[in-house]
Amino acid sequence: MAKIPKPKNSLLFYYGLAILILAIFNWLGKPYLEEEKVKTVDYSTFMEMTEQKSIERIEMDENHIIFKGTDGQKYQTGPMMDPMLVERLKTSGIPFAAEIRETPSFIMSLIVNWILPIIIFFALGQYMSRRMFGGGGGPGNMFSFGKSNAKVFDPSTATIRFSDVAGEDEAKENLSEIVDYLHNPNKYTSIGASMPKGVLLVGPPGTGKTMLAKAVAGEASVPFFSIAGSEFVEMFVGMGASKVRDLFKQAKEKAPCIVFIDEVDAIGQKRHGTVMGNDEREQTLNQLLTEMDGFGGNSGVIILAATNRPDSLDPALLRPGRFDRRVPVELPDLEGREEILKVHAKKIKLTADVDFHTIARMAAGASGAELANIINEGALRAVRSNRSEVCQADLEESVEVVIAGYQKKHRILSDKEKRTVAYHEIGHALVAARQSGSAPVQKITIIPRTSGALGYTMQVEEKDKYLLSREDLENKIATLTGGRAAEDVAFGVITTGAANDIEQATKLARSMISRYGMSDEFGMVALETVTNQYLGGDTTLACSAATQEAIDRQVIALVKKQYETAKGILLENRDALNRLSDYLYEKETITGEEFMQILNQFPADDTPAEKEAVTIEPSEATGEPDDSETIYL
Ligand code: ADP
């Protein structure tokens, strides 16, 4: 089990300092704090008491007369212009004196005036330096300007191997050459070949780029320097550049070794040549370019860098001799997903019914990190239900948690709303089922989720699809519009529930026309280009305003046409729509099989004669019987 790290020593240092300061103040302030209570009286009382000789002793300074009565009480009063006072006191015989304030000793004044301010300034300085330079490195960090704060992993502690990275076979194959070179450089140098100095791992977030880099170091048994691009960028110009210099100096000393720069786009972005550029970032990049040129191809230092924005990198960084090899680390395919699930499932206890193939199919488009999360969510769900093993239902539910968030047990939909959602979801499923080539429906639910979804229809492809025909895409749009169409057909009322469907349908239709060359008017002309492939796929239009208008018109026409198709399908299957929606309304979650079982009672053109009751065993129908006991976070 992982130990919880203890707080750092530096914290103890600060606690100690605070206690010391408190102790000193306490010591200094003690005499004053302990002073007895003094009663303030007027001058006439003082004179009276003097005459009555009811005073033991008098002390005075220019602002106070302090005297102790025979009753033991201390009094004070303000001085008056009373030239006869001394005379009177003398005759009364009461001892009196001008008060002599104790001057602090030499050591005391040394502490208060010199040592204490120095300690306070030093502590403040430490604190500020920690905030400014991002901590790490313990006390003394104030003096480590320009030192790279790369983490260095010793080969003996490296735990990640290629076998831990599931899927990604092409990337592993590509990188195993580097491992081979680090093991046996002579094989390459004897023939005159030189290794690439830099390898750029590109791909969407969470696909295992960092893991692959660590696995290369683990396999090659060489030291591994790891630093994030953003750690170079400092507040002061030139600091990042000196960190780069320091990093390469250290790396050369430890060669053969691997330097891994994560999120390299933080320093490697294109330089724009504007006057108000980011000087610090540009200087850091320049230094990186210079350093990469500065060592020979066979010096034994291999630089791996990862990014999910390769298009934003400076071309100088990508030219041969620097990052001359690019290794794509893509989202895993069906087989890859299954493997990743299995790798992560090794750590947890499973029941025998777990079928990773189904989970992998359900999690289409998930990254390695998401798959790892699915396994963990499944394990947490099993713990919540007090079970000692993770079952298939746990994993299926956790796919849905990752896709749509947790179930919202307490969102109370009105009866009418619930019925509308049921019709909406059945609308999607029915349109999909009545079109050829649509992915089979796996599950339909109208339990609201924390992502804001009031329900959803999960369609799962049998296999990964790499090519989609025009018909496939049109069918997808029709399926997406099916929800709204069902509301319209059933109630003649449309609701806000279709916002997400509308967004997706429009995006698909726009891509068909502007990117996939599927419009008769424009043919094979790229009117839009994708700029941010791995992070959401933003696009920029590259056409005239008039063409934009024409694109908009075609997108609208395409979506409208598919909406009419969907509506037509639902009108033809009106009875099936009603029956299925009622069933879903009652059960809240139904499986694809239940859906098909009911739908198959109706012929494709849906004649009302077929309306006899459909009986389904309750245990079969509920899908996840233990759902209601689960407590969600
Ligand atoms: P990236 O650097 O691409 O953003 P990471 O390498 O940091 O992604 O991966 C994050 C986590 O996701 C890893 O710690 C691992 O648990 C999991 N992961 C990602 N890809 C894989 C894979 N191919 N095989 C096994 N686990 C993976």
XYZ file of C-alpha atoms and ligand atoms in Angstrom:
660
model
C 0.000 0.000 0.000
C 1.166 3.500 -0.790
C 2.249 5.466 2.245
C 0.913 8.927 2.838
C 3.932 11.229 2.544
C 4.972 13.010 5.719
C 4.925 16.809 5.695
C 8.260 18.229 4.620
C 10.903 19.248 7.157
C 10.653 22.839 5.985
C 7.199 23.004 7.518
C 8.674 22.007 10.861
C 11.195 24.798 10.413
C 8.394 27.353 10.046
C 6.486 26.012 13.015
C 9.662 26.184 15.094
C 10.296 29.749 13.983
C 6.764 30.838 14.835
C 7.041 29.311 18.304
C 10.410 31.020 18.879
C 9.021 34.426 17.907
C 6.023 33.936 20.177
C 8.299 32.916 23.042
C 10.460 36.024 22.612
C 7.462 38.362 22.556
C 6.035 36.626 25.557
C 9.271 37.048 27.439
C 9.563 40.714 26.502
C 5.964 41.497 27.271
C 5.799 39.502 30.495
C 6.754 42.296 32.929
C 4.060 44.511 31.485
C 1.453 41.822 31.413
C 2.117 40.857 34.954
C 1.847 44.386 36.262
C -0.628 44.712 39.069
C -3.913 46.504 38.544
C -3.444 50.248 39.196
C -6.350 52.390 40.377
C -6.549 55.924 38.942
C -7.506 58.594 41.439
C -7.587 62.420 41.359
C -4.875 64.652 42.687
C -6.896 65.781 45.724
C -7.182 62.147 46.865
C -3.422 61.835 46.501
C -2.930 64.955 48.620
C -5.414 63.732 51.220
C -3.701 60.346 51.443
C -0.336 62.076 51.806
C -1.627 64.126 54.704
C -3.149 61.055 56.343
C 0.160 59.228 55.748
C -1.774 56.320 54.268
C 0.834 55.896 51.515
C 3.767 53.526 51.685
C 5.849 54.722 48.752
C 5.625 57.152 45.872
C 7.209 56.969 42.445
C 6.834 59.627 39.827
C 7.894 60.556 36.334
C 6.938 63.500 34.160
C 3.523 62.000 33.299
C 2.489 59.912 36.304
C 2.551 59.772 40.037
C 2.283 56.172 41.110
C 1.879 55.357 44.780
C 1.153 52.377 46.916
C -1.366 52.806 49.721
C -0.991 51.262 53.133
C -3.935 49.069 52.092
C -1.640 47.423 49.514
C -3.478 48.964 46.495
C -1.484 50.705 43.789
C -2.789 54.117 42.689
C -1.899 56.574 40.021
C -2.684 60.153 39.258
C -1.450 62.835 36.892
C 1.119 65.416 38.075
C 0.020 69.051 38.830
C 1.957 72.266 38.778
C 2.628 71.888 42.499
C 6.011 73.361 43.446
C 5.346 72.580 47.118
C 4.888 68.861 46.506
C 8.430 67.809 47.266
C 8.406 69.872 50.449
C 5.126 68.317 51.584
C 6.305 64.808 50.864
C 9.474 65.403 52.793
C 7.542 66.550 55.868
C 5.149 63.607 55.599
C 8.122 61.204 55.714
C 6.775 58.991 52.943
C 9.620 57.629 50.816
C 9.416 58.996 47.308
C 11.494 58.737 44.156
C 11.484 59.585 40.503
C 10.727 56.364 38.649
C 13.675 54.732 36.940
C 12.565 52.598 34.041
C 14.568 49.491 33.627
C 16.579 49.695 30.441
C 16.698 46.406 28.523
C 19.944 44.554 28.821
C 22.485 44.578 26.015
C 21.629 41.022 24.945
C 17.957 41.840 24.953
C 18.328 44.879 22.729
C 20.613 42.891 20.439
C 17.910 40.250 19.998
C 15.063 42.700 19.545
C 16.844 45.191 17.306
C 19.016 42.912 15.194
C 18.452 39.192 15.387
C 14.647 39.231 15.344
C 14.311 41.435 12.220
C 16.912 39.299 10.427
C 15.020 36.115 11.263
C 11.732 37.641 10.128
C 13.219 38.887 6.840
C 14.882 35.556 6.194
C 11.619 33.675 6.775
C 9.729 36.075 4.524
C 12.401 35.723 1.835
C 12.162 31.947 1.964
C 8.413 32.092 1.696
C 8.480 34.488 -1.265
C 11.119 32.470 -3.108
C 9.030 29.335 -2.710
C 5.987 31.047 -4.164
C 7.926 32.538 -7.053
C 9.975 29.564 -8.026
C 7.410 26.862 -7.592
C 8.811 25.065 -4.581
C 10.717 21.838 -4.685
C 14.281 21.539 -3.663
C 13.740 22.481 -0.013
C 15.375 25.430 1.746
C 18.054 27.110 -0.282
C 15.809 27.153 -3.311
C 16.161 30.920 -3.318
C 19.654 30.449 -4.639
C 18.788 27.960 -7.401
C 17.914 30.460 -10.142
C 18.233 29.012 -13.611
C 18.714 25.420 -12.452
C 16.488 22.983 -14.265
C 14.031 21.309 -11.930
C 13.804 18.148 -14.010
C 12.955 15.023 -12.057
C 15.593 12.386 -12.501
C 14.595 8.738 -12.335
C 17.257 6.228 -11.670
C 17.151 3.164 -13.967
C 17.018 0.899 -10.908
C 13.736 2.472 -9.790
C 12.096 2.429 -13.232
C 9.002 0.280 -13.016
C 7.230 0.856 -16.325
C 7.962 -1.480 -19.216
C 6.552 -1.790 -22.716
C 4.358 -4.631 -21.476
C 2.538 -2.165 -19.196
C 1.543 -0.057 -22.181
C -1.251 -1.946 -23.844
C -2.188 -1.467 -27.488
C -0.095 1.218 -29.238
C 1.891 -1.478 -31.043
C 3.127 0.814 -33.802
C 4.420 3.357 -31.303
C 6.140 0.640 -29.279
C 7.748 -0.807 -32.392
C 9.021 2.604 -33.351
C 10.446 3.270 -29.925
C 11.986 -0.153 -29.458
C 14.593 0.861 -32.043
C 15.703 3.589 -29.663
C 15.885 1.100 -26.815
C 17.983 -1.161 -29.006
C 20.283 1.725 -29.857
C 20.750 2.638 -26.194
C 21.606 -0.978 -25.434
C 23.919 -1.451 -28.321
C 25.056 1.803 -29.960
C 27.948 0.132 -31.812
C 25.527 -1.775 -34.005
C 24.368 1.555 -35.390
C 27.548 3.617 -35.333
C 29.626 0.911 -37.049
C 27.457 1.189 -40.126
C 27.487 4.983 -39.974
C 23.875 5.408 -38.903
C 22.965 7.973 -36.309
C 19.958 7.887 -34.073
C 17.347 10.600 -34.261
C 18.107 13.159 -31.580
C 14.518 13.910 -30.842
C 11.328 11.895 -31.018
C 8.008 13.669 -30.821
C 5.089 11.690 -29.426
C 1.855 13.207 -30.689
C -1.680 12.243 -29.825
C -4.759 13.115 -27.822
C -4.499 13.481 -24.040
C -4.406 10.318 -21.962
C -3.252 7.953 -24.696
C -0.094 6.947 -22.865
C 2.589 9.272 -24.224
C 4.201 9.854 -20.854
C 3.905 6.172 -20.107
C 5.639 5.251 -23.360
C 8.505 7.624 -22.645
C 8.950 6.100 -19.182
C 8.752 2.626 -20.690
C 11.572 3.480 -23.120
C 13.756 4.508 -20.187
C 12.688 1.419 -18.231
C 13.488 -0.918 -21.097
C 16.793 0.748 -21.908
C 17.825 0.926 -18.204
C 19.134 4.436 -18.549
C 18.493 7.526 -16.407
C 15.334 9.400 -17.274
C 14.981 13.175 -16.931
C 11.409 14.322 -16.930
C 10.270 17.927 -17.132
C 7.136 19.680 -18.345
C 7.458 22.392 -20.973
C 5.700 24.873 -18.723
C 8.362 24.447 -16.025
C 10.870 26.213 -18.264
C 8.806 29.332 -18.628
C 9.696 31.724 -15.852
C 8.756 35.183 -14.785
C 12.150 36.605 -15.690
C 13.454 36.671 -19.230
C 16.416 34.367 -19.704
C 15.629 32.105 -16.783
C 14.014 29.420 -18.953
C 16.970 29.465 -21.338
C 19.378 28.909 -18.487
C 17.225 26.019 -17.253
C 17.442 24.431 -20.709
C 21.240 24.844 -20.638
C 21.421 23.275 -17.213
C 19.177 20.371 -18.205
C 21.309 19.517 -21.217
C 24.487 19.865 -19.184
C 23.183 17.366 -16.648
C 21.941 15.052 -19.397
C 25.287 15.032 -21.178
C 26.998 14.147 -17.907
C 24.640 11.201 -17.430
C 24.627 9.985 -21.074
C 23.348 7.577 -22.261
C 20.034 8.858 -20.970
C 16.592 10.019 -21.988
C 15.249 13.524 -21.549
C 11.482 13.719 -21.637
C 9.791 17.080 -22.164
C 6.047 16.786 -21.599
C 3.650 19.309 -23.183
C 6.474 20.682 -25.304
C 4.046 23.106 -26.989
C 4.338 25.305 -23.866
C 7.800 26.372 -25.083
C 7.787 25.149 -28.662
C 4.993 27.291 -30.059
C 5.519 29.039 -33.381
C 7.327 32.335 -33.052
C 5.185 35.013 -34.583
C 7.752 37.747 -35.167
C 5.550 40.346 -33.525
C 7.203 43.146 -31.583
C 5.206 42.330 -28.456
C 6.162 38.646 -28.523
C 6.695 36.557 -25.442
C 10.418 37.125 -24.982
C 10.914 34.550 -22.286
C 9.266 31.754 -24.241
C 11.109 32.628 -27.428
C 14.463 32.751 -25.714
C 13.764 29.398 -24.107
C 12.845 27.927 -27.480
C 15.950 29.396 -29.102
C 18.072 27.862 -26.398
C 16.400 24.492 -26.907
C 17.064 24.674 -30.651
C 20.696 25.578 -30.040
C 21.198 22.810 -27.495
C 19.687 20.234 -29.818
C 22.080 21.285 -32.529
C 24.947 21.306 -30.067
C 25.319 17.611 -29.416
C 26.114 14.916 -31.877
C 23.611 12.367 -33.080
C 25.381 9.616 -31.243
C 26.084 11.318 -27.937
C 23.655 8.998 -26.190
C 21.149 11.652 -25.176
C 17.735 11.016 -26.689
C 15.082 13.635 -26.316
C 11.491 12.504 -26.204
C 8.782 15.133 -26.223
C 5.027 14.847 -26.038
C 2.351 17.164 -27.305
C -1.276 17.134 -28.291
C -0.921 20.222 -30.438
C 1.698 19.330 -33.074
C 0.293 21.889 -35.502
C 1.211 24.729 -33.139
C 4.901 23.795 -32.920
C 7.591 25.958 -34.442
C 8.782 24.489 -37.755
C 12.397 24.984 -36.654
C 11.819 22.499 -33.878
C 10.506 19.882 -36.277
C 13.210 19.981 -38.870
C 15.509 16.963 -39.317
C 18.330 17.044 -36.797
C 16.013 18.133 -34.002
C 12.684 16.386 -33.499
C 13.035 14.461 -36.699
C 10.885 11.518 -35.816
C 7.211 11.753 -35.068
C 5.447 8.871 -33.370
C 1.655 9.064 -33.417
C 0.029 7.761 -30.248
C -3.598 7.489 -31.261
C -6.747 6.603 -29.377
C -6.845 2.823 -28.988
C -8.947 0.673 -31.303
C -11.322 -2.030 -30.073
C -8.533 -4.550 -29.533
C -6.319 -1.937 -27.880
C -9.131 -0.906 -25.559
C -9.665 -4.489 -24.511
C -5.949 -4.907 -23.798
C -5.745 -1.692 -21.801
C -8.749 -2.758 -19.727
C -7.074 -6.088 -19.042
C -3.775 -4.472 -18.022
C -5.515 -2.233 -15.503
C -7.847 -4.993 -14.320
C -4.848 -7.034 -13.175
C -4.799 -4.995 -9.986
C -8.415 -5.669 -9.024
C -10.501 -8.691 -8.094
C -13.038 -9.676 -10.732
C -15.960 -12.066 -10.936
C -15.863 -14.693 -13.664
C -18.656 -13.038 -15.675
C -16.582 -10.006 -16.688
C -16.436 -9.645 -20.451
C -13.854 -7.063 -21.464
C -14.849 -7.259 -25.099
C -18.290 -5.819 -24.349
C -16.862 -3.105 -22.126
C -14.333 -2.200 -24.818
C -17.138 -2.003 -27.375
C -19.194 0.220 -25.114
C -16.256 2.526 -24.479
C -15.688 3.426 -28.137
C -13.480 6.497 -28.438
C -12.170 6.282 -24.865
C -8.489 7.015 -24.225
C -6.198 4.808 -22.139
C -6.564 7.159 -19.184
C -10.350 6.968 -19.426
C -10.230 3.177 -19.591
C -8.032 3.094 -16.485
C -10.606 5.336 -14.867
C -13.454 3.026 -15.909
C -11.782 0.109 -14.141
C -11.222 2.179 -11.031
C -14.788 3.513 -11.025
C -16.002 -0.084 -11.324
C -13.908 -1.093 -8.314
C -15.224 1.856 -6.304
C -18.783 0.881 -7.206
C -18.161 -2.654 -5.951
C -16.817 -1.265 -2.672
C -19.856 0.995 -2.318
C -22.134 -2.007 -2.702
C -20.096 -3.954 -0.123
C -18.929 -6.568 -2.584
C -15.446 -8.023 -2.631
C -15.270 -8.495 -6.412
C -15.972 -6.313 -9.395
C -18.699 -7.625 -11.690
C -19.746 -6.876 -15.256
C -22.551 -4.533 -14.141
C -20.034 -2.428 -12.185
C -17.895 -1.955 -15.259
C -20.858 -1.242 -17.543
C -22.164 1.344 -15.128
C -18.749 2.949 -14.862
C -18.535 3.302 -18.657
C -21.732 5.275 -18.399
C -20.373 7.297 -15.478
C -17.336 8.226 -17.556
C -19.502 9.069 -20.582
C -22.459 10.761 -18.930
C -21.637 11.257 -15.253
C -23.270 9.745 -12.196
C -26.946 8.964 -11.925
C -28.932 11.739 -10.354
C -31.151 9.932 -7.924
C -32.893 13.015 -6.655
C -33.724 14.899 -9.795
C -37.486 14.725 -9.818
C -38.892 14.990 -13.281
C -42.583 15.648 -13.543
C -44.665 12.869 -14.978
C -45.088 14.733 -18.245
C -41.356 15.449 -18.523
C -40.486 11.839 -17.854
C -42.880 10.712 -20.537
C -41.427 13.237 -22.989
C -37.895 11.980 -22.274
C -39.073 8.387 -22.807
C -40.535 9.276 -26.194
C -37.416 11.262 -27.072
C -35.066 8.366 -26.358
C -37.275 5.772 -28.038
C -37.408 8.144 -31.017
C -33.615 7.889 -31.384
C -33.577 4.134 -30.931
C -36.477 3.476 -33.261
C -35.085 5.572 -36.100
C -31.716 3.838 -35.684
C -33.287 0.394 -35.655
C -35.456 0.999 -38.710
C -32.522 2.136 -40.851
C -30.105 -0.317 -42.339
C -26.490 -0.106 -41.230
C -27.075 1.791 -37.958
C -25.218 0.559 -34.905
C -27.354 -1.712 -32.695
C -28.943 -0.183 -29.626
C -27.266 -1.426 -26.433
C -29.169 0.391 -23.746
C -31.786 3.095 -23.306
C -32.244 4.935 -20.055
C -34.220 7.888 -18.766
C -32.393 8.201 -15.453
C -30.888 11.704 -15.373
C -27.118 11.980 -15.121
C -24.867 14.590 -13.578
C -23.677 15.685 -17.013
C -27.138 17.188 -17.494
C -28.434 14.401 -19.748
C -32.001 13.496 -18.854
C -31.620 10.147 -20.560
C -29.680 8.564 -23.358
C -29.631 5.853 -25.959
C -26.401 3.946 -26.207
C -25.592 2.513 -29.615
C -22.603 0.210 -29.860
C -20.894 -0.782 -33.069
C -19.851 -4.417 -33.462
C -16.437 -3.337 -34.706
C -14.506 -0.113 -35.070
C -15.496 1.668 -38.232
C -12.878 3.587 -40.128
C -14.887 4.582 -43.190
C -18.360 6.040 -43.181
C -20.414 6.335 -46.345
C -22.660 9.234 -47.175
C -25.624 7.030 -46.296
C -24.112 6.142 -42.912
C -23.703 9.799 -42.081
C -27.208 10.672 -43.240
C -28.574 7.852 -41.107
C -26.643 9.186 -38.130
C -28.171 12.614 -38.625
C -31.634 11.065 -38.924
C -31.039 9.126 -35.691
C -29.924 12.286 -33.917
C -33.042 14.148 -35.050
C -35.224 11.160 -34.067
C -35.597 12.398 -30.469
C -37.108 15.722 -31.405
C -39.179 14.084 -34.148
C -40.705 11.683 -31.582
C -41.717 14.583 -29.310
C -43.324 16.244 -32.296
C -45.127 13.096 -33.475
C -46.379 12.136 -30.018
C -47.252 15.470 -28.443
C -47.057 18.038 -31.214
C -44.804 19.986 -28.827
C -41.055 20.430 -29.047
C -38.762 20.925 -26.051
C -35.241 22.077 -25.183
C -34.131 18.479 -24.650
C -32.762 18.203 -28.176
C -30.032 20.862 -27.840
C -27.171 18.383 -27.815
C -28.626 16.344 -30.693
C -29.010 19.506 -32.762
C -25.400 20.460 -32.114
C -24.092 17.049 -33.151
C -26.337 16.767 -36.209
C -25.267 20.208 -37.411
C -21.596 19.405 -36.906
C -21.928 16.198 -38.912
C -23.871 17.869 -41.703
C -21.347 20.708 -41.886
C -18.414 18.294 -42.075
C -20.151 16.354 -44.868
C -20.445 19.470 -46.955
C -17.314 21.417 -46.139
C -14.776 18.651 -45.445
C -15.867 15.310 -46.859
C -16.852 16.561 -50.322
C -20.341 15.091 -50.027
C -22.310 17.944 -51.515
C -23.243 17.927 -55.174
C -22.737 21.657 -55.490
C -19.193 21.924 -54.138
C -17.794 18.517 -54.971
C -14.350 17.693 -53.701
C -13.323 21.094 -52.434
C -12.039 21.586 -48.901
C -13.905 24.539 -47.529
C -12.910 23.998 -43.936
C -9.706 22.723 -42.340
C -9.207 21.104 -38.955
C -6.702 23.035 -36.900
C -6.660 21.272 -33.587
C -6.882 17.622 -34.451
C -6.284 16.136 -31.020
C -8.043 18.657 -28.845
C -11.644 18.841 -29.953
C -10.970 19.283 -33.686
C -11.641 23.009 -34.130
C -12.060 24.043 -37.733
C -11.435 27.196 -39.698
C -13.377 28.129 -42.780
C -11.421 28.978 -45.889
C -13.983 30.285 -48.351
C -15.735 33.425 -49.438
C -18.684 34.874 -47.585
C -20.983 33.861 -50.425
C -19.813 30.242 -50.205
C -20.286 30.309 -46.444
C -23.857 31.317 -47.009
C -24.333 28.486 -49.480
C -22.799 26.018 -46.991
C -25.199 27.207 -44.309
C -28.144 26.766 -46.634
C -27.078 23.235 -47.545
C -26.463 22.269 -43.925
C -29.948 23.458 -43.009
C -31.503 21.609 -45.948
C -29.627 18.390 -45.123
C -30.637 18.360 -41.453
C -34.228 19.262 -42.352
C -34.412 16.422 -44.840
C -33.164 13.905 -42.296
C -35.575 15.264 -39.726
C -38.415 14.597 -42.161
C -37.040 11.096 -42.780
C -36.960 10.440 -39.032
C -40.468 11.792 -38.605
C -41.651 9.587 -41.489
C -40.146 6.502 -39.833
C -41.802 7.333 -36.517
C -45.194 7.981 -38.105
C -44.963 4.641 -39.846
C -44.072 2.985 -36.529
C -46.431 4.985 -34.387
C -47.709 2.041 -32.357
C -44.263 0.655 -31.715
C -43.216 4.132 -30.573
C -46.094 4.290 -28.092
C -45.592 0.785 -26.771
C -41.819 1.142 -26.376
C -42.094 4.574 -24.789
C -44.620 3.312 -22.242
C -42.353 0.398 -21.474
C -39.304 2.632 -21.033
C -41.337 5.079 -18.940
C -42.203 2.259 -16.594
C -38.801 0.536 -16.426
C -36.563 3.635 -16.768
C -33.682 1.546 -18.150
C -34.026 -1.108 -20.833
C -31.485 -3.158 -22.702
C -31.078 -3.381 -26.462
C -32.460 -6.923 -26.422
C -35.641 -5.909 -24.641
C -36.043 -3.083 -27.101
C -35.644 -5.395 -30.103
C -37.895 -8.013 -28.550
C -40.752 -5.540 -28.348
C -39.974 -3.940 -31.685
C -39.965 -7.309 -33.421
C -43.607 -7.720 -32.411
C -44.361 -5.013 -34.924
C -43.739 -5.532 -38.598
C -41.631 -2.896 -40.289
C -44.673 -1.010 -41.565
C -46.412 -1.314 -38.191
C -49.966 -2.517 -38.661
C -52.237 -1.924 -35.653
C -53.426 -5.562 -35.695
C -50.168 -6.619 -33.993
C -50.847 -4.830 -30.751
C -51.098 -7.727 -28.301
C -49.328 -7.419 -24.971
C -45.642 -8.115 -24.786
C -44.496 -9.967 -21.707
C -41.001 -9.727 -20.449
C -39.721 -11.287 -17.266
C -39.174 -8.531 -14.688
C -35.691 -9.724 -13.783
C -34.697 -9.558 -17.415
C -36.302 -6.221 -17.890
C -34.660 -4.196 -15.159
C -31.192 -4.733 -16.549
C -29.336 -3.798 -13.396
C -31.229 -5.150 -10.413
C -28.841 -3.876 -7.758
C -28.830 -0.341 -9.069
C -31.232 1.076 -6.559
C -29.020 0.144 -3.636
C -26.028 1.990 -4.943
C -25.073 5.213 -3.268
C -23.576 7.676 -5.650
C -21.055 10.299 -4.869
P -0.553 11.284 -21.939
O 0.848 11.583 -21.568
O -0.709 10.762 -23.338
O -1.524 12.397 -21.668
P -0.318 9.328 -19.875
O 0.830 8.542 -20.387
O -0.012 10.298 -18.787
O -1.063 10.072 -21.044
O -1.441 8.315 -19.407
C -2.255 8.555 -18.301
C -2.690 7.252 -17.675
O -3.553 6.543 -18.562
C -1.550 6.306 -17.418
O -1.028 6.514 -16.158
C -2.193 4.939 -17.554
O -2.761 4.557 -16.329
C -3.309 5.159 -18.528
N -2.956 4.728 -19.905
C -2.958 5.515 -21.003
N -2.634 4.797 -22.099
C -2.409 3.538 -21.700
C -2.026 2.337 -22.376
N -1.823 2.304 -23.683
N -1.893 1.206 -21.640
C -2.108 1.227 -20.316
N -2.463 2.326 -19.628
C -2.621 3.486 -20.286
